[in-house]
């Protein structure tokens, strides 16, 4: 059986993103979005237990995993920072490992819309980076934080579960807090951060009412807040935030959100012609017209507002997919598969 370090080294060499350890199967990794076998060895119950014990890092952590059924952590194996999730299935440990980049990429080299890097110059408000798991949200946020780190003198506080990218402070003071170790929850860590004199706050996931409510408060009180949601468009993101609150509070939340939201970036990673993956994005800069739509609850009309905002750097996901087809970076079939409006992409992607 390959060791964890050997598995990570092989995945790193082959350019894979994730490793899966499941009893009764060979170790697998995700390469260009598809799962492939790493060896012919079939993992036994004992193999999975030994791997889980090793990845837990201590007897106490493994006992806690056995008690609750899952464990999140991050560590370095074969010289590569790795995110760890251990969980039980049918009473046996399974593992999902995410290989993190050894370095934080330059925000200008990620293929983002040109209007995204200047977001670091905002002084306050909320910037959301959204998309499904594995769409590159963490990488984009890390690149934005590192750009601030190298260009501005300010205090950055991050709330992560777990800490993924490790920043090297340059011009900024950076405090990276891990949920479960350094603070009990995103909400409690965020409330505490308001007493820590931050300029910029990064929230790994805006997953509940308390966290979202405190993020809005932070933005209202002059902080620049970056956060993530697992949503597929700007309008979906706004609806998700509003619907977390009771109906009686939703009008007030729409008002507050219309005043604090600055931008929403939605990402997808699409198979690239010739191998690898390429980034497709929807990007919404919040204009006065969009603020009015948010206040009025007319989120279905936001997509039209984004589609006509190219002059200020806005783009819809479908416009991004069409550009990638025309640039011969992705196939028309893949563009249609990932499209919001299949008819638009089918008609324009030539």
mmCIF file of C-alpha atoms in Angstrom:
data_model
loop_
_atom_site.group_PDB
_atom_site.id
_atom_site.type_symbol
_atom_site.label_atom_id
_atom_site.label_comp_id
_atom_site.label_asym_id
_atom_site.label_seq_id
_atom_site.Cartn_x
_atom_site.Cartn_y
_atom_site.Cartn_z
ATOM 1 C CA UNK A 1 0.000 0.000 0.000
ATOM 2 C CA UNK A 2 1.288 3.481 -0.870
ATOM 3 C CA UNK A 3 1.861 5.826 2.064
ATOM 4 C CA UNK A 4 0.070 9.166 2.349
ATOM 5 C CA UNK A 5 3.262 10.981 1.363
ATOM 6 C CA UNK A 6 3.670 8.725 -1.688
ATOM 7 C CA UNK A 7 0.044 9.294 -2.707
ATOM 8 C CA UNK A 8 0.399 13.073 -2.393
ATOM 9 C CA UNK A 9 3.724 13.051 -4.261
ATOM 10 C CA UNK A 10 2.196 11.084 -7.151
ATOM 11 C CA UNK A 11 -0.891 13.294 -7.277
ATOM 12 C CA UNK A 12 1.282 16.396 -7.239
ATOM 13 C CA UNK A 13 3.516 15.058 -10.021
ATOM 14 C CA UNK A 14 0.520 14.161 -12.197
ATOM 15 C CA UNK A 15 -1.258 17.479 -11.608
ATOM 16 C CA UNK A 16 -4.217 16.017 -9.708
ATOM 17 C CA UNK A 17 -6.362 18.069 -7.352
ATOM 18 C CA UNK A 18 -7.904 15.547 -4.909
ATOM 19 C CA UNK A 19 -7.218 12.079 -3.508
ATOM 20 C CA UNK A 20 -9.931 9.658 -2.331
ATOM 21 C CA UNK A 21 -9.358 6.796 0.101
ATOM 22 C CA UNK A 22 -12.316 4.374 0.301
ATOM 23 C CA UNK A 23 -12.402 0.836 1.679
ATOM 24 C CA UNK A 24 -12.735 -1.834 -1.025
ATOM 25 C CA UNK A 25 -11.390 0.401 -3.808
ATOM 26 C CA UNK A 26 -7.921 1.388 -4.989
ATOM 27 C CA UNK A 27 -6.744 4.903 -4.091
ATOM 28 C CA UNK A 28 -8.100 7.374 -6.629
ATOM 29 C CA UNK A 29 -7.293 10.944 -7.603
ATOM 30 C CA UNK A 30 -9.140 13.624 -9.524
ATOM 31 C CA UNK A 31 -7.294 14.691 -12.648
ATOM 32 C CA UNK A 32 -8.861 17.352 -14.892
ATOM 33 C CA UNK A 33 -12.114 16.802 -13.036
ATOM 34 C CA UNK A 34 -12.247 13.008 -13.528
ATOM 35 C CA UNK A 35 -11.474 10.256 -10.994
ATOM 36 C CA UNK A 36 -8.699 7.814 -11.919
ATOM 37 C CA UNK A 37 -6.993 4.920 -10.097
ATOM 38 C CA UNK A 38 -3.626 5.675 -8.526
ATOM 39 C CA UNK A 39 -2.619 2.015 -8.115
ATOM 40 C CA UNK A 40 -4.058 -1.510 -8.310
ATOM 41 C CA UNK A 41 -3.977 -1.981 -4.517
ATOM 42 C CA UNK A 42 -7.411 -2.492 -2.982
ATOM 43 C CA UNK A 43 -7.727 -0.666 0.341
ATOM 44 C CA UNK A 44 -8.745 -2.824 3.305
ATOM 45 C CA UNK A 45 -10.487 -1.783 6.518
ATOM 46 C CA UNK A 46 -7.148 -1.873 8.320
ATOM 47 C CA UNK A 47 -5.531 0.275 5.599
ATOM 48 C CA UNK A 48 -8.233 2.919 5.976
ATOM 49 C CA UNK A 49 -7.989 2.926 9.773
ATOM 50 C CA UNK A 50 -4.197 3.316 9.669
ATOM 51 C CA UNK A 51 -4.442 6.184 7.166
ATOM 52 C CA UNK A 52 -7.128 7.915 9.237
ATOM 53 C CA UNK A 53 -5.053 7.575 12.406
ATOM 54 C CA UNK A 54 -2.005 8.999 10.653
ATOM 55 C CA UNK A 55 -3.913 11.931 9.150
ATOM 56 C CA UNK A 56 -5.647 12.725 12.451
ATOM 57 C CA UNK A 57 -2.273 13.709 13.865
ATOM 58 C CA UNK A 58 -2.910 12.601 17.441
ATOM 59 C CA UNK A 59 -4.735 9.970 19.478
ATOM 60 C CA UNK A 60 -7.071 12.640 20.867
ATOM 61 C CA UNK A 61 -8.006 13.878 17.388
ATOM 62 C CA UNK A 62 -8.656 10.326 16.174
ATOM 63 C CA UNK A 63 -10.837 9.612 19.204
ATOM 64 C CA UNK A 64 -12.793 12.796 18.474
ATOM 65 C CA UNK A 65 -13.215 11.631 14.860
ATOM 66 C CA UNK A 66 -14.519 8.277 16.080
ATOM 67 C CA UNK A 67 -16.990 10.057 18.337
ATOM 68 C CA UNK A 68 -18.447 12.561 15.840
ATOM 69 C CA UNK A 69 -17.838 10.744 12.544
ATOM 70 C CA UNK A 70 -15.822 13.381 10.676
ATOM 71 C CA UNK A 71 -12.688 15.480 11.037
ATOM 72 C CA UNK A 72 -11.299 18.480 9.134
ATOM 73 C CA UNK A 73 -7.645 19.461 9.208
ATOM 74 C CA UNK A 74 -4.755 20.632 7.050
ATOM 75 C CA UNK A 75 -1.120 19.559 6.983
ATOM 76 C CA UNK A 76 1.902 19.224 4.716
ATOM 77 C CA UNK A 77 2.771 15.907 3.034
ATOM 78 C CA UNK A 78 5.514 15.359 0.453
ATOM 79 C CA UNK A 79 6.168 19.088 0.680
ATOM 80 C CA UNK A 80 2.609 19.964 -0.374
ATOM 81 C CA UNK A 81 0.040 21.752 1.795
ATOM 82 C CA UNK A 82 -3.006 19.453 1.917
ATOM 83 C CA UNK A 83 -6.573 19.882 3.158
ATOM 84 C CA UNK A 84 -7.864 16.806 4.985
ATOM 85 C CA UNK A 85 -11.399 15.543 5.498
ATOM 86 C CA UNK A 86 -11.859 12.192 7.245
ATOM 87 C CA UNK A 87 -15.345 10.730 7.524
ATOM 88 C CA UNK A 88 -17.066 7.451 8.317
ATOM 89 C CA UNK A 89 -19.068 5.442 5.829
ATOM 90 C CA UNK A 90 -20.583 2.122 6.903
ATOM 91 C CA UNK A 91 -18.483 2.381 10.046
ATOM 92 C CA UNK A 92 -15.137 2.570 8.192
ATOM 93 C CA UNK A 93 -12.991 5.685 7.709
ATOM 94 C CA UNK A 94 -12.864 7.277 4.267
ATOM 95 C CA UNK A 95 -10.623 10.200 3.345
ATOM 96 C CA UNK A 96 -10.771 13.100 0.895
ATOM 97 C CA UNK A 97 -7.542 15.062 0.455
ATOM 98 C CA UNK A 98 -7.330 18.345 -1.455
ATOM 99 C CA UNK A 99 -3.872 19.318 -2.717
ATOM 100 C CA UNK A 100 -3.322 23.028 -2.287
ATOM 101 C CA UNK A 101 -0.992 25.080 -4.410
ATOM 102 C CA UNK A 102 2.506 25.452 -2.994
ATOM 103 C CA UNK A 103 2.372 29.141 -3.739
ATOM 104 C CA UNK A 104 -0.337 31.757 -3.937
ATOM 105 C CA UNK A 105 -0.791 32.665 -7.614
ATOM 106 C CA UNK A 106 -0.718 36.198 -8.974
ATOM 107 C CA UNK A 107 -4.304 37.437 -9.119
ATOM 108 C CA UNK A 108 -3.615 38.840 -12.603
ATOM 109 C CA UNK A 109 -2.724 35.380 -13.959
ATOM 110 C CA UNK A 110 -5.832 33.415 -12.972
ATOM 111 C CA UNK A 111 -7.896 34.297 -16.033
ATOM 112 C CA UNK A 112 -10.261 36.478 -14.007
ATOM 113 C CA UNK A 113 -12.213 39.348 -15.566
ATOM 114 C CA UNK A 114 -9.996 42.480 -15.649
ATOM 115 C CA UNK A 115 -12.302 44.315 -13.240
ATOM 116 C CA UNK A 116 -11.718 41.768 -10.436
ATOM 117 C CA UNK A 117 -8.131 42.575 -9.252
ATOM 118 C CA UNK A 118 -8.982 46.260 -8.572
ATOM 119 C CA UNK A 119 -11.547 45.119 -5.983
ATOM 120 C CA UNK A 120 -8.722 45.194 -3.439
ATOM 121 C CA UNK A 121 -8.884 49.004 -3.604
ATOM 122 C CA UNK A 122 -12.361 49.069 -2.059
ATOM 123 C CA UNK A 123 -12.449 50.488 1.456
ATOM 124 C CA UNK A 124 -15.621 48.796 2.679
ATOM 125 C CA UNK A 125 -18.477 46.552 1.640
ATOM 126 C CA UNK A 126 -18.984 42.878 0.774
ATOM 127 C CA UNK A 127 -17.367 40.992 -2.100
ATOM 128 C CA UNK A 128 -18.662 37.462 -2.726
ATOM 129 C CA UNK A 129 -16.823 34.695 -4.589
ATOM 130 C CA UNK A 130 -19.263 31.895 -5.384
ATOM 131 C CA UNK A 131 -19.431 28.564 -7.167
ATOM 132 C CA UNK A 132 -19.587 24.857 -6.565
ATOM 133 C CA UNK A 133 -16.977 22.941 -4.572
ATOM 134 C CA UNK A 134 -13.723 22.740 -6.509
ATOM 135 C CA UNK A 135 -14.380 25.803 -8.666
ATOM 136 C CA UNK A 136 -11.297 27.686 -7.426
ATOM 137 C CA UNK A 137 -12.943 30.031 -4.920
ATOM 138 C CA UNK A 138 -10.231 29.567 -2.281
ATOM 139 C CA UNK A 139 -7.479 30.203 -4.818
ATOM 140 C CA UNK A 140 -9.102 33.407 -6.062
ATOM 141 C CA UNK A 141 -9.602 34.718 -2.529
ATOM 142 C CA UNK A 142 -6.045 33.812 -1.532
ATOM 143 C CA UNK A 143 -4.703 35.655 -4.580
ATOM 144 C CA UNK A 144 -6.770 38.741 -3.709
ATOM 145 C CA UNK A 145 -5.604 38.657 -0.067
ATOM 146 C CA UNK A 146 -1.987 38.257 -1.138
ATOM 147 C CA UNK A 147 -2.334 41.183 -3.534
ATOM 148 C CA UNK A 148 -3.527 43.329 -0.617
ATOM 149 C CA UNK A 149 -0.659 41.953 1.463
ATOM 150 C CA UNK A 150 1.939 43.118 -1.051
ATOM 151 C CA UNK A 151 0.444 46.524 -1.884
ATOM 152 C CA UNK A 152 -1.258 47.952 1.227
ATOM 153 C CA UNK A 153 -0.506 48.488 4.895
ATOM 154 C CA UNK A 154 -3.513 47.078 6.730
ATOM 155 C CA UNK A 155 -4.733 44.329 9.037
ATOM 156 C CA UNK A 156 -6.250 41.201 7.469
ATOM 157 C CA UNK A 157 -8.195 38.696 9.593
ATOM 158 C CA UNK A 158 -9.200 35.398 7.982
ATOM 159 C CA UNK A 159 -11.700 32.844 9.299
ATOM 160 C CA UNK A 160 -11.146 29.458 7.662
ATOM 161 C CA UNK A 161 -12.210 25.832 8.086
ATOM 162 C CA UNK A 162 -9.460 24.708 7.863
ATOM 163 C CA UNK A 163 -6.651 27.177 7.100
ATOM 164 C CA UNK A 164 -5.571 26.391 3.538
ATOM 165 C CA UNK A 165 -3.123 28.867 2.028
ATOM 166 C CA UNK A 166 -0.438 30.176 4.371
ATOM 167 C CA UNK A 167 0.331 33.873 3.882
ATOM 168 C CA UNK A 168 3.738 35.432 4.470
ATOM 169 C CA UNK A 169 3.068 38.928 5.871
ATOM 170 C CA UNK A 170 4.636 41.644 3.750
ATOM 171 C CA UNK A 171 3.069 45.087 4.163
ATOM 172 C CA UNK A 172 0.088 43.715 6.099
ATOM 173 C CA UNK A 173 -0.486 42.212 9.515
ATOM 174 C CA UNK A 174 -2.303 38.912 8.866
ATOM 175 C CA UNK A 175 -4.107 36.774 11.446
ATOM 176 C CA UNK A 176 -5.410 33.444 10.146
ATOM 177 C CA UNK A 177 -7.973 31.875 12.501
ATOM 178 C CA UNK A 178 -9.131 28.279 12.097
ATOM 179 C CA UNK A 179 -12.682 27.348 13.053
ATOM 180 C CA UNK A 180 -12.635 24.608 15.664
ATOM 181 C CA UNK A 181 -9.121 25.460 16.850
ATOM 182 C CA UNK A 182 -8.839 29.228 17.179
ATOM 183 C CA UNK A 183 -12.559 30.046 17.363
ATOM 184 C CA UNK A 184 -15.740 28.050 17.871
ATOM 185 C CA UNK A 185 -17.537 29.042 14.680
ATOM 186 C CA UNK A 186 -17.501 31.439 11.753
ATOM 187 C CA UNK A 187 -20.133 33.562 13.484
ATOM 188 C CA UNK A 188 -18.307 33.824 16.822
ATOM 189 C CA UNK A 189 -14.959 34.444 15.124
ATOM 190 C CA UNK A 190 -16.500 37.125 12.948
ATOM 191 C CA UNK A 191 -18.089 38.887 15.922
ATOM 192 C CA UNK A 192 -14.739 38.822 17.717
ATOM 193 C CA UNK A 193 -12.918 40.135 14.642
ATOM 194 C CA UNK A 194 -14.796 43.425 14.900
ATOM 195 C CA UNK A 195 -12.824 44.060 18.109
ATOM 196 C CA UNK A 196 -9.497 43.178 16.483
ATOM 197 C CA UNK A 197 -9.068 46.398 14.452
ATOM 198 C CA UNK A 198 -9.231 44.744 11.003
ATOM 199 C CA UNK A 199 -9.332 46.514 7.656
ATOM 200 C CA UNK A 200 -10.111 43.362 5.668
ATOM 201 C CA UNK A 201 -12.003 40.267 6.828
ATOM 202 C CA UNK A 202 -12.049 36.985 4.885
ATOM 203 C CA UNK A 203 -14.847 34.556 5.759
ATOM 204 C CA UNK A 204 -14.200 31.047 4.452
ATOM 205 C CA UNK A 205 -17.909 30.284 4.177
ATOM 206 C CA UNK A 206 -21.010 32.371 4.874
ATOM 207 C CA UNK A 207 -23.074 29.361 5.847
ATOM 208 C CA UNK A 208 -25.642 30.579 8.405
ATOM 209 C CA UNK A 209 -27.825 33.504 9.461
ATOM 210 C CA UNK A 210 -25.545 34.707 12.280
ATOM 211 C CA UNK A 211 -22.466 34.774 10.041
ATOM 212 C CA UNK A 212 -24.257 36.601 7.222
ATOM 213 C CA UNK A 213 -25.836 39.099 9.618
ATOM 214 C CA UNK A 214 -22.484 39.889 11.249
ATOM 215 C CA UNK A 215 -20.778 40.164 7.836
ATOM 216 C CA UNK A 216 -23.320 42.798 6.806
ATOM 217 C CA UNK A 217 -22.745 44.636 10.090
ATOM 218 C CA UNK A 218 -18.971 44.521 9.504
ATOM 219 C CA UNK A 219 -19.414 46.005 6.040
ATOM 220 C CA UNK A 220 -21.735 48.711 7.384
ATOM 221 C CA UNK A 221 -19.155 49.706 9.989
ATOM 222 C CA UNK A 222 -16.408 50.347 7.425
ATOM 223 C CA UNK A 223 -14.731 46.976 6.868
ATOM 224 C CA UNK A 224 -14.021 45.251 3.557
ATOM 225 C CA UNK A 225 -15.461 41.721 3.807
ATOM 226 C CA UNK A 226 -14.715 38.868 1.392
ATOM 227 C CA UNK A 227 -16.837 35.719 1.644
ATOM 228 C CA UNK A 228 -17.939 32.624 -0.262
ATOM 229 C CA UNK A 229 -21.231 30.960 -1.099
ATOM 230 C CA UNK A 230 -22.029 27.750 -2.973
ATOM 231 C CA UNK A 231 -24.248 29.477 -5.513
ATOM 232 C CA UNK A 232 -24.237 29.542 -9.302
ATOM 233 C CA UNK A 233 -24.915 33.198 -10.097
ATOM 234 C CA UNK A 234 -25.108 36.684 -8.614
ATOM 235 C CA UNK A 235 -28.899 36.591 -8.419
ATOM 236 C CA UNK A 236 -28.826 33.163 -6.727
ATOM 237 C CA UNK A 237 -26.331 34.555 -4.201
ATOM 238 C CA UNK A 238 -28.602 37.438 -3.271
ATOM 239 C CA UNK A 239 -31.610 35.141 -2.965
ATOM 240 C CA UNK A 240 -29.625 32.695 -0.806
ATOM 241 C CA UNK A 241 -28.606 35.447 1.613
ATOM 242 C CA UNK A 242 -32.095 36.928 1.871
ATOM 243 C CA UNK A 243 -33.821 33.567 2.293
ATOM 244 C CA UNK A 244 -31.650 32.654 5.280
ATOM 245 C CA UNK A 245 -33.654 35.230 7.262
ATOM 246 C CA UNK A 246 -37.277 35.030 8.462
ATOM 247 C CA UNK A 247 -39.777 36.551 6.050
ATOM 248 C CA UNK A 248 -40.441 39.476 8.388
ATOM 249 C CA UNK A 249 -36.754 40.471 8.271
ATOM 250 C CA UNK A 250 -36.159 40.041 4.541
ATOM 251 C CA UNK A 251 -37.101 43.576 3.486
ATOM 252 C CA UNK A 252 -34.578 45.019 5.939
ATOM 253 C CA UNK A 253 -31.868 42.569 4.806
ATOM 254 C CA UNK A 254 -32.454 43.479 1.153
ATOM 255 C CA UNK A 255 -32.038 47.139 2.090
ATOM 256 C CA UNK A 256 -28.813 46.487 4.005
ATOM 257 C CA UNK A 257 -27.473 44.216 1.277
ATOM 258 C CA UNK A 258 -28.214 46.808 -1.407
ATOM 259 C CA UNK A 259 -26.038 49.289 0.488
ATOM 260 C CA UNK A 260 -23.146 46.952 1.364
ATOM 261 C CA UNK A 261 -22.748 44.494 -1.541
ATOM 262 C CA UNK A 262 -20.000 45.627 -3.912
ATOM 263 C CA UNK A 263 -19.429 42.710 -6.278
ATOM 264 C CA UNK A 264 -20.201 39.034 -6.910
ATOM 265 C CA UNK A 265 -17.814 36.752 -8.803
ATOM 266 C CA UNK A 266 -19.124 33.300 -9.766
ATOM 267 C CA UNK A 267 -16.683 30.666 -11.036
ATOM 268 C CA UNK A 268 -16.696 27.382 -12.932
ATOM 269 C CA UNK A 269 -13.712 25.323 -14.042
ATOM 270 C CA UNK A 270 -14.277 23.943 -17.560
ATOM 271 C CA UNK A 271 -12.286 21.142 -19.299
ATOM 272 C CA UNK A 272 -9.731 22.799 -21.557
ATOM 273 C CA UNK A 273 -8.984 21.669 -25.094
ATOM 274 C CA UNK A 274 -5.683 19.797 -24.933
ATOM 275 C CA UNK A 275 -5.928 19.021 -21.209
ATOM 276 C CA UNK A 276 -6.302 20.874 -17.954
ATOM 277 C CA UNK A 277 -9.142 23.226 -17.020
ATOM 278 C CA UNK A 278 -9.885 26.885 -17.651
ATOM 279 C CA UNK A 279 -11.842 29.402 -15.602
ATOM 280 C CA UNK A 280 -15.231 30.701 -16.712
ATOM 281 C CA UNK A 281 -16.722 33.569 -14.690
ATOM 282 C CA UNK A 282 -19.801 35.626 -14.120
ATOM 283 C CA UNK A 283 -18.891 39.001 -12.637
ATOM 284 C CA UNK A 284 -21.312 41.575 -11.279
ATOM 285 C CA UNK A 285 -20.254 45.005 -10.100
ATOM 286 C CA UNK A 286 -23.099 46.464 -8.062
ATOM 287 C CA UNK A 287 -24.410 49.625 -9.746
ATOM 288 C CA UNK A 288 -27.186 51.964 -8.604
ATOM 289 C CA UNK A 289 -29.589 50.120 -10.916
ATOM 290 C CA UNK A 290 -28.682 46.777 -9.337
ATOM 291 C CA UNK A 291 -29.009 48.237 -5.840
ATOM 292 C CA UNK A 292 -32.575 49.238 -6.748
ATOM 293 C CA UNK A 293 -33.293 45.705 -8.003
ATOM 294 C CA UNK A 294 -31.950 44.202 -4.765
ATOM 295 C CA UNK A 295 -34.071 46.539 -2.628
ATOM 296 C CA UNK A 296 -37.186 45.763 -4.664
ATOM 297 C CA UNK A 297 -36.562 42.020 -4.608
ATOM 298 C CA UNK A 298 -36.388 41.889 -8.425
ATOM 299 C CA UNK A 299 -33.449 39.490 -8.535
ATOM 300 C CA UNK A 300 -34.584 37.754 -11.777
ATOM 301 C CA UNK A 301 -33.796 41.019 -13.614
ATOM 302 C CA UNK A 302 -30.220 41.143 -12.272
ATOM 303 C CA UNK A 303 -28.942 38.800 -15.010
ATOM 304 C CA UNK A 304 -30.070 41.301 -17.664
ATOM 305 C CA UNK A 305 -28.346 44.134 -15.796
ATOM 306 C CA UNK A 306 -25.115 42.113 -15.663
ATOM 307 C CA UNK A 307 -25.380 41.202 -19.359
ATOM 308 C CA UNK A 308 -25.413 44.885 -20.325
ATOM 309 C CA UNK A 309 -22.629 45.994 -17.953
ATOM 310 C CA UNK A 310 -19.612 45.164 -20.123
ATOM 311 C CA UNK A 311 -18.556 48.820 -20.115
ATOM 312 C CA UNK A 312 -17.726 48.598 -16.394
ATOM 313 C CA UNK A 313 -16.304 45.072 -16.542
ATOM 314 C CA UNK A 314 -19.393 42.952 -15.939
ATOM 315 C CA UNK A 315 -20.033 39.647 -17.691
ATOM 316 C CA UNK A 316 -22.495 36.793 -17.462
ATOM 317 C CA UNK A 317 -21.405 33.167 -17.262
ATOM 318 C CA UNK A 318 -22.819 32.501 -20.714
ATOM 319 C CA UNK A 319 -20.886 35.434 -22.222
ATOM 320 C CA UNK A 320 -17.723 34.065 -20.605
ATOM 321 C CA UNK A 321 -18.361 30.581 -22.044
ATOM 322 C CA UNK A 322 -18.916 32.005 -25.526
ATOM 323 C CA UNK A 323 -15.621 33.908 -25.345
ATOM 324 C CA UNK A 324 -13.781 30.740 -24.314
ATOM 325 C CA UNK A 325 -15.262 28.808 -27.265
ATOM 326 C CA UNK A 326 -14.291 31.574 -29.689
ATOM 327 C CA UNK A 327 -10.768 31.567 -28.208
ATOM 328 C CA UNK A 328 -10.625 27.796 -28.895
ATOM 329 C CA UNK A 329 -10.027 27.067 -25.213
ATOM 330 C CA UNK A 330 -13.134 24.938 -24.623
ATOM 331 C CA UNK A 331 -15.462 22.970 -26.885
ATOM 332 C CA UNK A 332 -18.937 24.152 -27.813
ATOM 333 C CA UNK A 333 -20.393 20.968 -26.273
ATOM 334 C CA UNK A 334 -18.756 21.731 -22.923
ATOM 335 C CA UNK A 335 -19.929 25.342 -23.100
ATOM 336 C CA UNK A 336 -23.502 24.158 -23.631
ATOM 337 C CA UNK A 337 -23.158 21.675 -20.764
ATOM 338 C CA UNK A 338 -22.089 24.411 -18.320
ATOM 339 C CA UNK A 339 -24.364 27.152 -19.685
ATOM 340 C CA UNK A 340 -27.194 28.894 -17.860
ATOM 341 C CA UNK A 341 -28.970 29.677 -21.156
ATOM 342 C CA UNK A 342 -28.326 26.792 -23.530
ATOM 343 C CA UNK A 343 -30.057 28.615 -26.413
ATOM 344 C CA UNK A 344 -27.811 31.699 -26.019
ATOM 345 C CA UNK A 345 -24.606 29.657 -25.977
ATOM 346 C CA UNK A 346 -25.702 27.375 -28.821
ATOM 347 C CA UNK A 347 -26.502 30.409 -30.980
ATOM 348 C CA UNK A 348 -23.412 32.516 -30.195
ATOM 349 C CA UNK A 349 -20.584 30.052 -29.521
ATOM 350 C CA UNK A 350 -19.027 29.664 -32.958
#
